[in-house]
Amino acid sequence: MRVAYWPGCVSRGFTPELHGSMAKVAPLLDIELIELDRAACCGAGVIAEHNQELADTLNARTFALAQQTDGELMMNICSTCQGAQSECQERLDANTDYREHVNSNLSDEGLRYERGLSNKNFLWLLVENIGLDELKSRVKRPLTDLRVGPFYGCYIVRPVDRLGVDEEHPRDRYLHWVIEALGGTVIDYAGVYKCCGFPIITMSKEASLKQAGRHLGDAIDADADCLVVPCPLCHLNLDLQQPVASKVVGRELGMPVLHLPQLVGLALGLSPKELGMNKHIVRPTSVIDWSTSVVAGAPS
Amino acid sequence: MPEYTLRIRRYDPQSGDAPRWDTHTVDLSPVQSVLDAILKIKDDEDGSIGIRCSCQQAICGSCGVRMNGKPGLACNTHLEEAAQRGHGTGWNPPDEGQETPVITVEPMGNMPVIRDLIVDMDAVHWKKIQRVTPWLINKEPVPEREYIVPHENMVDVTQTMACIQCGACVSDCLAMEVDPLFIGPAALAKAYRFVGDPRDADHRERLHDLSEDPHGIYDCTHCFNCIDACPKGVAPMSQIMRLRRVAGSDYDINDRNNGYRHEHAFVKNIRKNGLLHEADLLPDSYGGKFNPRAVPELISSLPTAATALARGKMTPRTVLGHPHKAPPEVKKLFDTIDGKQQRYELNLYVSGYEDEPEATETEEQS
């Protein structure tokens, strides 16, 4: 399937391994990525906090660019983008006058957003468009005995109404399902739906890293081998800042944190290095050791 | 009628005994409330269960509890809905050998338990409400007759006025979990009720106070839990974001917590680059690379940066420069929209939602 692909900023900035691993995983799932390279930052909630019309216009512009492609839908790989864009889209779709007003800001560029774009995080696309059975059939190296803690974060599961989490689409279970479909073991721990703390890292560093540190500690106590996150900003607090978080909570951590496409790629037969795991601050030793222990069993 | 199993957390801090779980089965209709079930258990089986309740119509705000891990009013949560909540999670394990749906009822979080399902609202919630001067400070001279308020201003604050002080948002606030001093969602929503009221004389003073407090508006971590928790649609987090917007954009309150600087650095960063350049954002959020405030932060982040450089996560090129520059059209949007005298906003709580569109082609395909 062809999708209009919005990688976001951080996946091309401080977590380059995310964008890189998505590019490697996409062809293995027959996803053709049409990159929206003219689009701008979603604002991560900060621009909306500063000026709602500005954030809504920037995202309407991204949506309009996506609608110009022949992609079936728009796909992102960042929960924060998903949350911030869904919030803007909710306003744009709810009110014709407002949408027209925002569209008038884009008219100089000849762009226009039409109501009803489908914008999905890679996680949603995996479950809802590709399907777990199809995903399972493509697994070359099942994640047998790999104990994975899902870390949903906030922007992809709340508020439930805006993000379409309902009985028909239990999107707050999808990470669990994907880990299972890839053959891994889901680890339940206290932090599954909590906040990584990243949004206040510059404002209230201790409170921010206490959150990250606690969730990592809880995952260690639950004997997880690694965590998986659908959001690069969570990755910054949980991986990049983990050594500092360890000092804040006063305990040794050392919990590897994988991006969702990395976990998928691992099961689809790619090596940790191809997936950029060597770029992490916390070396995913447990994952690499696991992958070398099962590599002999992987069909070519 | 179907049966529901209620697991109720029992705890009396004064007894010296550890908390325990009591299990009761009730025979009630799926559209009866969790409170109905608890009161029935109290009547028929165990009168000693502690719960606070009064109106049973979702207006007094007394019966806030956690049901299958999520906070809400016991009186307006149907048994059926509570049982569905958190399905498959630790609170509500998958139906393995279970004959009836299980509803786990616990006291709310972030507040000390007095007994069973009753928490000490005074110790946390009410103290924080008092903290934000929850009354109108009149402008002088006070009009002799009615104070006429423009309709749109009053509509603007109706959302926060819907709060019934049940504490559900406080219960699940993730910032408060790590910083108990955080003023919190209920009290900050209350603060907006007066900041948004044109009759109030002290907007600047209020905003200054809430911005400068290290546990004030910039301590909210955007987790959205309060929005989902609120049984009255107050959306406390949205009110906190509005407080930030008014403090930062209308009053230019340059707070000591870097809230103002971070917001403005972020906007400037995207205007310039189109995509975020993180290496610039960090020092700029502290006032710029050479600001005395930024120096300790930059020094403390050196070990992390060194590891990131060594691993190839960052490269000198991505740290010093940014490969991406905003196209002129994006810059123009920033200048035109941010330069307007009056911000243009849509509040869905006030405007409501137009009918759902017919399924479009993209939706059908997805």
XYZ file of C-alpha atoms in Angstrom:
666
model
C 0.000 0.000 0.000
C 1.095 3.560 -0.696
C 0.923 6.005 2.194
C 1.644 9.704 2.574
C 4.417 9.463 5.138
C 5.023 12.037 7.847
C 8.159 11.108 9.817
C 8.053 14.161 12.113
C 11.095 16.084 13.348
C 12.743 14.040 16.080
C 12.889 10.874 13.976
C 15.172 12.807 11.670
C 16.929 14.668 14.493
C 17.936 13.108 17.782
C 16.455 9.653 17.027
C 17.657 9.125 13.438
C 17.439 5.349 13.999
C 13.649 5.639 14.028
C 13.293 7.121 10.551
C 16.060 4.794 9.353
C 14.427 1.653 10.693
C 11.012 2.621 9.307
C 12.578 2.999 5.863
C 14.018 -0.532 6.154
C 10.849 -2.115 7.537
C 8.374 -0.541 5.108
C 9.337 -2.600 2.018
C 9.174 -5.806 4.074
C 5.527 -5.008 4.729
C 4.839 -3.756 1.194
C 4.340 -0.224 2.442
C 5.425 2.407 -0.039
C 6.336 5.632 1.731
C 5.625 8.912 -0.042
C 7.557 11.269 2.193
C 5.982 14.653 2.917
C 9.264 16.535 2.731
C 7.757 20.019 2.451
C 5.613 19.705 5.564
C 6.537 21.419 8.833
C 6.563 20.430 12.497
C 3.178 19.550 14.028
C 3.894 21.922 16.899
C 3.925 19.141 19.508
C 1.171 20.943 21.412
C 3.563 23.819 22.160
C 2.640 25.893 19.111
C -1.061 25.247 19.796
C -0.481 26.456 23.319
C 1.096 29.605 21.867
C -1.354 30.211 19.033
C -4.083 27.738 18.115
C -4.711 29.103 14.631
C -1.015 28.834 13.775
C -0.808 25.190 14.862
C -4.028 24.330 13.054
C -2.794 26.013 9.882
C 0.584 24.236 9.932
C -1.144 20.883 10.321
C -3.876 21.669 7.779
C -0.989 22.370 5.411
C 0.525 18.961 6.170
C -2.875 17.295 5.668
C -3.370 19.160 2.371
C 0.056 18.016 1.170
C -0.896 14.449 2.118
C -4.156 14.758 0.199
C -2.226 15.829 -2.887
C -0.451 12.478 -2.979
C -2.053 9.257 -4.142
C -1.451 7.609 -0.773
C -4.350 5.653 0.688
C -3.921 7.503 3.950
C -1.377 9.492 5.922
C 0.957 7.621 8.244
C 3.143 8.971 11.053
C 5.712 7.317 13.308
C 5.393 9.664 16.259
C 2.668 9.579 18.900
C 3.174 13.240 19.664
C 2.524 14.067 16.003
C -0.525 11.795 16.125
C -1.909 13.513 19.220
C -1.127 17.079 18.175
C -2.410 16.520 14.634
C -5.552 14.740 15.815
C -6.328 17.699 18.046
C -6.011 20.141 15.153
C -7.942 17.839 12.839
C -10.750 17.559 15.380
C -11.272 21.328 15.226
C -10.873 21.512 11.449
C -13.341 18.685 10.864
C -15.866 19.913 13.406
C -16.545 23.348 11.995
C -16.816 24.385 8.345
C -16.335 28.105 8.989
C -13.217 27.498 10.989
C -11.850 25.109 8.348
C -12.506 27.645 5.608
C -10.771 30.313 7.650
C -7.703 28.115 8.143
C -7.761 27.115 4.480
C -7.707 30.799 3.528
C -4.288 30.989 5.220
C -3.088 28.306 2.793
C -4.578 29.742 -0.383
C -1.389 31.614 -1.390
C 0.331 28.275 -1.675
C -2.595 26.786 -3.571
C -3.260 24.258 -0.802
C -6.558 23.229 0.700
C -7.505 20.687 3.348
C -10.714 18.718 2.763
C -12.429 17.204 5.772
C -11.964 13.540 6.577
C -8.283 12.689 6.121
C -7.249 9.409 7.706
C -4.004 9.942 9.649
C -2.633 6.896 11.435
C 0.368 6.060 13.509
C 2.349 3.076 12.181
C 0.970 1.072 15.129
C -2.633 1.611 14.035
C -1.779 0.918 10.432
C -0.130 -2.370 11.394
C -3.246 -3.611 13.155
C -6.043 -1.996 11.151
C -4.695 -1.970 7.595
C -2.039 -4.651 7.383
C -3.612 -6.934 9.960
C -2.032 -9.077 12.630
C -2.383 -12.309 10.634
C -0.537 -10.804 7.690
C 2.115 -9.408 10.023
C 2.505 -12.807 11.661
C 2.911 -14.507 8.291
C 5.886 -12.262 7.509
C 7.750 -12.942 10.743
C 11.099 -14.604 10.088
C 12.558 -14.461 13.555
C 9.766 -14.780 16.096
C 10.540 -12.879 19.274
C 10.331 -16.097 21.287
C 11.179 -15.581 24.942
C 11.851 -11.888 24.420
C 10.080 -10.123 27.280
C 8.809 -6.795 25.950
C 7.151 -4.070 28.009
C 4.764 -1.905 25.976
C 5.089 1.822 26.717
C 2.175 3.609 25.046
C 2.826 7.074 26.450
C 0.038 9.635 26.331
C -0.535 11.180 22.932
C -1.550 7.976 21.181
C -4.156 6.788 23.707
C -5.670 9.910 25.266
C -8.137 11.529 25.103
C -9.945 8.384 23.997
C -12.714 10.165 22.082
C -10.363 12.238 19.982
C -8.034 9.322 19.244
C -10.809 6.918 18.349
C -10.107 4.387 21.103
C -13.301 2.371 21.401
C -14.619 -1.171 21.531
C -14.285 -1.541 17.797
C -10.760 -0.067 17.782
C -9.147 -0.928 21.137
C -6.101 1.095 20.193
C -4.951 0.967 23.799
C -4.290 -2.770 23.301
C -2.528 -2.656 19.936
C 1.059 -2.644 21.264
C 0.194 -5.717 23.321
C -1.230 -7.388 20.230
C 1.730 -6.511 17.998
C 4.265 -7.835 20.535
C 2.272 -11.085 20.701
C 1.889 -11.308 16.922
C 5.674 -10.984 16.580
C 6.067 -13.903 18.972
C 7.216 -11.938 22.017
C 6.025 -12.035 25.612
C 4.109 -9.005 26.858
C 5.241 -7.705 30.229
C 2.646 -5.835 32.240
C 4.142 -3.233 34.556
C 2.909 -0.051 36.217
C 4.126 2.323 33.518
C 2.303 0.930 30.472
C -0.017 3.944 30.054
C 1.929 6.553 31.971
C 3.792 9.644 30.848
C 7.512 9.620 30.046
C 7.767 13.174 31.409
C 9.393 14.635 28.303
C 7.093 17.668 27.844
C 8.401 19.255 31.064
C 12.083 18.321 30.753
C 13.138 21.957 30.385
C 10.616 23.298 32.897
C 10.684 20.797 35.722
C 13.560 18.441 35.090
C 13.350 16.467 38.292
C 9.622 15.756 37.974
C 10.185 14.862 34.323
C 12.974 12.367 34.925
C 11.351 10.949 38.028
C 8.552 9.797 35.759
C 10.916 8.225 33.225
C 13.030 6.648 35.979
C 10.067 5.132 37.802
C 8.617 3.490 34.712
C 12.004 2.079 33.723
C 12.476 0.780 37.259
C 9.024 -0.789 37.267
C 9.806 -2.525 33.968
C 13.065 -3.866 35.428
C 11.180 -5.142 38.481
C 8.766 -6.905 36.132
C 11.735 -8.603 34.423
C 11.300 -6.985 31.020
C 14.166 -7.390 28.535
C 13.254 -4.151 26.792
C 10.514 -1.581 26.317
C 8.920 -0.627 23.004
C 7.634 2.895 22.291
C 5.634 4.355 19.394
C 6.965 7.861 20.141
C 10.467 9.294 19.646
C 9.911 11.886 22.383
C 9.278 9.107 24.889
C 12.480 7.561 23.565
C 14.403 10.747 24.354
C 13.383 10.650 28.005
C 13.530 6.887 28.420
C 16.751 6.240 26.487
C 18.753 9.432 25.875
C 18.096 10.731 29.394
C 18.164 7.338 31.118
C 21.596 7.831 32.743
C 20.369 11.107 34.270
C 16.985 9.588 35.218
C 18.891 6.833 36.986
C 20.535 9.439 39.231
C 17.201 11.161 39.904
C 15.496 7.981 41.080
C 18.621 6.674 42.777
C 18.808 3.239 41.231
C 20.654 1.428 38.482
C 18.560 1.218 35.336
C 20.017 0.019 32.033
C 16.700 -0.832 30.368
C 16.890 -0.925 26.545
C 14.117 0.984 24.770
C 13.192 0.109 21.192
C 11.225 2.104 18.663
C 8.237 0.243 17.305
C 9.677 -0.193 13.764
C 12.857 -1.609 15.340
C 10.912 -4.294 17.178
C 8.958 -5.137 14.033
C 12.141 -5.138 11.955
C 13.847 -7.489 14.377
C 11.043 -10.027 13.934
C 11.071 -9.530 10.173
C 14.698 -10.679 10.132
C 16.697 -7.424 10.134
C 19.757 -7.233 12.355
C 19.953 -4.901 15.367
C 22.635 -2.906 13.586
C 20.597 -2.484 10.410
C 17.863 -1.119 12.670
C 20.219 1.437 14.208
C 20.207 -0.059 17.679
C 23.907 0.795 17.951
C 22.822 4.436 18.142
C 20.971 4.055 21.437
C 22.395 5.483 24.632
C 21.415 2.369 26.583
C 22.896 -0.468 24.601
C 20.147 -2.976 23.889
C 22.486 -5.769 24.942
C 19.697 -8.074 26.067
C 18.024 -7.710 22.672
C 21.250 -8.174 20.712
C 22.182 -11.219 22.805
C 18.737 -12.601 22.238
C 18.953 -12.010 18.485
C 22.324 -13.751 18.210
C 21.049 -16.675 20.255
C 18.192 -17.276 17.858
C 19.865 -16.264 14.598
C 20.712 -19.834 13.723
C 17.040 -20.669 13.769
C 16.046 -17.846 11.439
C 15.174 -19.031 7.933
C 16.967 -16.972 5.301
C -30.430 -10.052 35.452
C -26.702 -10.503 34.874
C -24.278 -10.878 37.711
C -21.279 -8.666 38.363
C -18.410 -9.347 40.715
C -17.177 -6.323 42.622
C -13.699 -6.414 44.127
C -13.650 -3.657 46.691
C -10.468 -2.406 48.306
C -10.885 -2.283 52.072
C -8.502 -0.323 54.226
C -8.661 1.359 57.587
C -5.357 3.144 58.241
C -6.139 3.419 61.947
C -6.566 -0.329 62.382
C -2.958 -1.162 61.635
C -4.117 -3.921 59.273
C -2.954 -4.092 55.689
C -5.435 -3.302 52.906
C -7.444 -6.269 51.617
C -9.773 -7.042 48.735
C -13.369 -8.108 49.443
C -15.331 -9.796 46.694
C -19.107 -9.572 46.340
C -21.436 -10.670 43.587
C -24.490 -8.612 42.707
C -27.456 -9.309 40.502
C -28.257 -6.016 38.810
C -29.129 -4.639 35.409
C -26.154 -3.573 33.243
C -27.447 -0.003 33.232
C -27.553 0.307 36.990
C -24.640 2.174 38.463
C -21.571 1.001 40.318
C -22.886 3.025 43.259
C -26.172 1.102 43.134
C -24.145 -2.074 43.419
C -22.028 -0.819 46.315
C -25.101 0.403 48.208
C -26.830 -2.925 47.635
C -23.802 -4.766 49.011
C -23.796 -2.415 51.997
C -27.506 -3.108 52.597
C -27.436 -6.860 52.085
C -23.979 -8.074 52.986
C -21.584 -5.691 54.662
C -22.662 -2.369 56.108
C -19.124 -1.426 57.076
C -17.928 -0.504 53.562
C -16.912 3.152 53.584
C -18.042 5.279 50.639
C -19.029 8.931 50.429
C -22.153 9.641 48.367
C -25.146 11.905 48.297
C -27.152 13.061 45.261
C -26.730 9.997 43.003
C -27.246 12.301 40.036
C -23.671 13.260 39.135
C -23.961 16.723 40.557
C -22.675 16.638 44.155
C -19.272 15.173 43.240
C -19.031 12.970 46.347
C -18.669 9.460 44.983
C -15.409 9.656 43.003
C -13.665 6.257 42.918
C -11.468 4.257 40.569
C -13.294 1.562 38.640
C -11.118 -0.953 36.817
C -8.278 1.474 37.053
C -10.062 4.549 35.765
C -11.444 7.345 37.930
C -15.022 8.575 37.751
C -18.268 8.965 39.645
C -19.662 5.660 40.896
C -23.188 7.046 40.480
C -22.992 7.783 36.756
C -20.947 4.788 35.647
C -23.045 1.880 34.448
C -21.959 -1.565 35.617
C -21.683 -2.617 32.000
C -19.400 0.306 31.172
C -17.244 -0.170 34.281
C -16.803 -3.861 33.485
C -15.666 -3.000 29.978
C -13.093 -0.486 31.194
C -9.519 -1.615 31.180
C -10.539 -4.929 29.685
C -7.640 -7.353 29.535
C -5.458 -5.296 31.876
C -4.359 -6.058 35.402
C -7.549 -4.580 36.818
C -9.773 -6.635 34.651
C -7.996 -9.812 33.628
C -9.104 -11.622 30.472
C -12.032 -13.926 31.022
C -10.096 -16.958 32.119
C -12.423 -19.072 34.144
C -14.314 -16.021 35.303
C -18.020 -16.529 35.376
C -19.052 -12.926 35.800
C -17.499 -9.628 34.713
C -15.219 -8.196 37.381
C -15.274 -4.578 38.492
C -12.410 -3.545 40.735
C -13.343 -0.564 42.892
C -10.583 1.389 44.609
C -10.300 4.776 46.262
C -9.038 7.632 44.063
C -5.283 8.147 43.753
C -2.975 11.006 44.779
C -4.981 11.537 47.976
C -4.607 9.781 51.346
C -7.224 7.143 52.172
C -9.385 7.853 55.209
C -11.209 4.544 55.007
C -12.026 2.110 52.195
C -13.245 4.219 49.255
C -13.153 7.542 51.095
C -10.138 9.781 50.453
C -9.049 12.921 52.235
C -10.133 15.645 49.812
C -9.133 18.361 52.302
C -5.502 17.378 52.445
C -4.940 17.672 48.707
C -7.834 18.825 46.580
C -9.334 21.604 48.675
C -5.952 22.940 49.762
C -5.031 23.352 46.109
C -8.330 24.981 45.246
C -7.756 27.492 48.051
C -4.279 28.099 46.629
C -5.597 29.758 43.448
C -7.747 32.491 45.076
C -11.001 30.875 43.930
C -13.152 33.960 44.056
C -13.696 37.042 41.962
C -11.593 40.065 42.778
C -13.783 42.989 41.817
C -12.636 45.825 39.681
C -13.121 49.173 41.379
C -15.450 50.951 41.411
C -17.958 48.132 41.667
C -20.956 48.955 39.441
C -24.039 49.981 41.353
C -26.223 47.620 39.378
C -25.519 44.431 37.420
C -22.112 44.025 35.887
C -22.803 43.400 32.226
C -20.392 40.806 30.835
C -20.091 40.205 27.097
C -21.815 36.952 26.209
C -18.788 35.387 24.529
C -16.637 35.928 27.642
C -19.134 34.167 29.844
C -19.528 31.281 27.404
C -15.736 30.991 27.411
C -15.619 30.179 31.134
C -18.699 27.946 31.273
C -16.554 24.868 30.669
C -14.589 25.388 33.867
C -17.774 26.312 35.722
C -19.099 22.822 35.006
C -16.613 21.404 37.550
C -18.299 19.651 40.492
C -15.083 19.252 42.517
C -15.202 15.454 42.512
C -11.406 15.108 42.346
C -11.369 12.509 39.531
C -8.782 14.557 37.616
C -6.618 14.965 40.714
C -6.782 11.207 41.265
C -4.996 10.367 38.019
C -2.802 13.415 37.460
C 0.566 11.996 36.445
C 2.458 15.203 37.235
C 1.087 15.160 40.768
C 2.195 11.560 41.129
C 5.832 12.687 40.971
C 5.357 16.220 42.278
C 2.671 16.260 44.994
C 3.050 20.024 45.239
C 1.803 20.543 41.665
C -1.244 22.796 41.891
C -2.996 20.276 39.706
C -5.773 20.066 37.137
C -8.859 20.933 39.222
C -7.380 23.998 40.861
C -5.821 25.284 37.639
C -9.108 24.836 35.792
C -10.679 26.876 38.587
C -7.958 29.502 38.110
C -8.914 29.864 34.446
C -12.492 30.478 35.498
C -11.306 33.854 36.895
C -8.554 34.592 34.390
C -11.192 34.261 31.666
C -13.696 36.473 33.507
C -13.539 40.125 32.428
C -14.904 41.286 35.782
C -11.822 40.081 37.596
C -9.306 42.794 38.451
C -6.180 40.712 38.917
C -5.541 38.694 35.767
C -1.885 39.663 35.574
C -1.284 39.011 39.244
C -2.975 35.617 39.066
C -1.034 34.559 35.970
C 2.226 35.834 37.385
C 1.661 33.783 40.521
C 0.751 30.605 38.612
C 3.675 30.966 36.178
C 6.323 31.715 38.786
C 5.296 28.862 41.065
C 7.629 25.934 40.239
C 4.602 23.705 40.748
C 2.308 25.902 38.676
C 1.076 25.908 35.082
C 4.408 24.801 33.618
C 4.493 21.612 35.698
C 1.677 19.968 33.694
C 3.086 17.164 31.595
C 0.369 16.977 28.865
C -0.695 13.439 29.805
C -4.420 14.048 29.052
C -5.473 11.847 31.996
C -7.542 14.679 33.495
C -9.444 15.142 30.247
C -10.478 11.494 30.188
C -11.151 11.415 33.942
C -13.537 14.360 34.137
C -17.200 13.285 34.241
C -18.348 16.818 33.341
C -16.225 17.605 30.260
C -14.169 20.333 31.926
C -10.963 19.250 30.134
C -8.682 20.697 32.824
C -5.545 20.248 30.731
C -7.029 22.429 27.983
C -7.662 25.133 30.589
C -4.038 24.878 31.744
C -2.906 25.335 28.138
C -5.129 28.412 27.888
C -3.595 29.813 31.064
C -0.178 29.315 29.471
C -1.361 30.961 26.254
C -2.697 34.020 28.047
C 0.325 34.251 30.374
C 2.874 33.821 27.590
C 1.271 35.610 24.665
C -0.964 38.295 26.201
C 0.985 39.202 29.306
C 4.523 38.182 28.297
C 5.202 36.766 31.745
C 8.795 35.574 31.607
C 8.713 33.012 34.407
C 11.588 31.448 36.291
C 10.571 27.930 35.186
C 11.510 28.452 31.516
C 7.888 27.995 30.441
C 7.764 31.258 28.528
C 11.261 30.864 27.128
C 10.649 27.283 26.040
C 7.429 28.176 24.253
C 8.954 31.142 22.456
C 12.173 29.268 21.639
C 10.090 26.449 20.144
C 8.028 28.786 17.970
C 11.160 30.634 16.809
C 12.898 27.333 16.092
C 10.100 26.044 13.850
C 9.680 29.413 12.112
C 13.350 29.271 11.184
C 13.821 25.579 10.489
C 10.408 24.163 9.611
C 11.454 21.038 11.463
C 12.606 21.143 15.049
C 16.338 21.571 15.637
C 16.694 20.035 19.083
C 20.302 21.104 19.612
C 19.214 24.750 19.494
C 15.983 24.300 21.429
C 17.615 23.135 24.625
C 19.907 26.143 25.219
C 17.296 28.571 23.866
C 14.743 27.240 26.364
C 17.129 28.357 29.079
C 17.590 31.770 27.515
C 20.330 31.098 24.929
C 23.703 29.325 24.818
C 25.536 32.046 26.715
C 22.869 32.690 29.326
C 24.106 31.938 32.861
C 20.926 29.889 33.321
C 21.820 27.672 30.358
C 25.447 27.005 31.270
C 24.885 24.457 34.088
C 22.264 22.714 31.963
C 24.588 22.490 28.988
C 27.448 21.254 31.150
C 25.252 18.628 32.784
C 24.121 17.385 29.390
C 27.694 17.030 28.082
C 28.148 13.355 29.084
C 24.878 12.445 27.331
C 25.848 14.478 24.269
C 29.289 12.837 24.192
C 27.745 9.358 24.257
C 25.240 10.373 21.585
C 28.060 11.681 19.373
C 30.141 8.561 19.954
C 27.226 6.330 18.970
C 26.381 8.354 15.883
C 22.974 9.332 17.257
C 24.042 12.934 16.865
C 26.706 14.159 14.477
C 28.652 17.417 14.667
C 26.689 18.477 11.597
C 23.273 17.895 13.195
C 24.348 19.550 16.443
C 25.943 22.664 14.974
C 23.762 23.211 11.968
C 20.379 22.000 10.830
C 20.040 20.353 7.448
C 16.486 21.640 7.127
C 15.300 25.189 6.578
C 11.679 26.287 6.639
C 10.289 27.059 3.190
C 9.339 30.742 2.777
C 5.619 29.803 2.772
C 5.932 28.391 6.296
C 7.802 31.464 7.539
C 5.052 33.605 6.071
C 2.368 31.665 7.957
C 4.195 32.322 11.213
C 4.566 36.013 10.486
C 0.993 36.557 9.322
C -0.861 34.490 11.897
C 1.343 35.179 14.890
C 1.422 38.865 13.975
C -2.350 39.310 14.205
C -3.576 41.636 16.918
C -6.341 39.276 17.966
C -5.905 35.499 18.126
C -8.551 33.477 16.338
C -9.617 30.403 18.282
C -12.248 27.724 18.152
C -13.538 26.255 21.393
C -15.342 23.018 20.588
C -16.963 22.994 24.007
C -18.808 26.143 22.973
C -19.229 25.645 19.217
C -20.046 21.922 19.316
C -19.445 19.540 16.448
C -21.065 19.582 13.050
C -22.541 16.288 11.920
C -20.086 13.615 10.891
C -19.267 13.809 7.195
C -20.268 11.034 4.847
C -17.494 8.437 4.733
C -14.942 9.820 2.303
C -12.948 7.867 -0.171
C -9.824 7.803 2.016
C -11.773 6.472 4.972
C -13.413 3.785 2.947
C -10.077 2.622 1.660
C -8.561 2.572 5.105
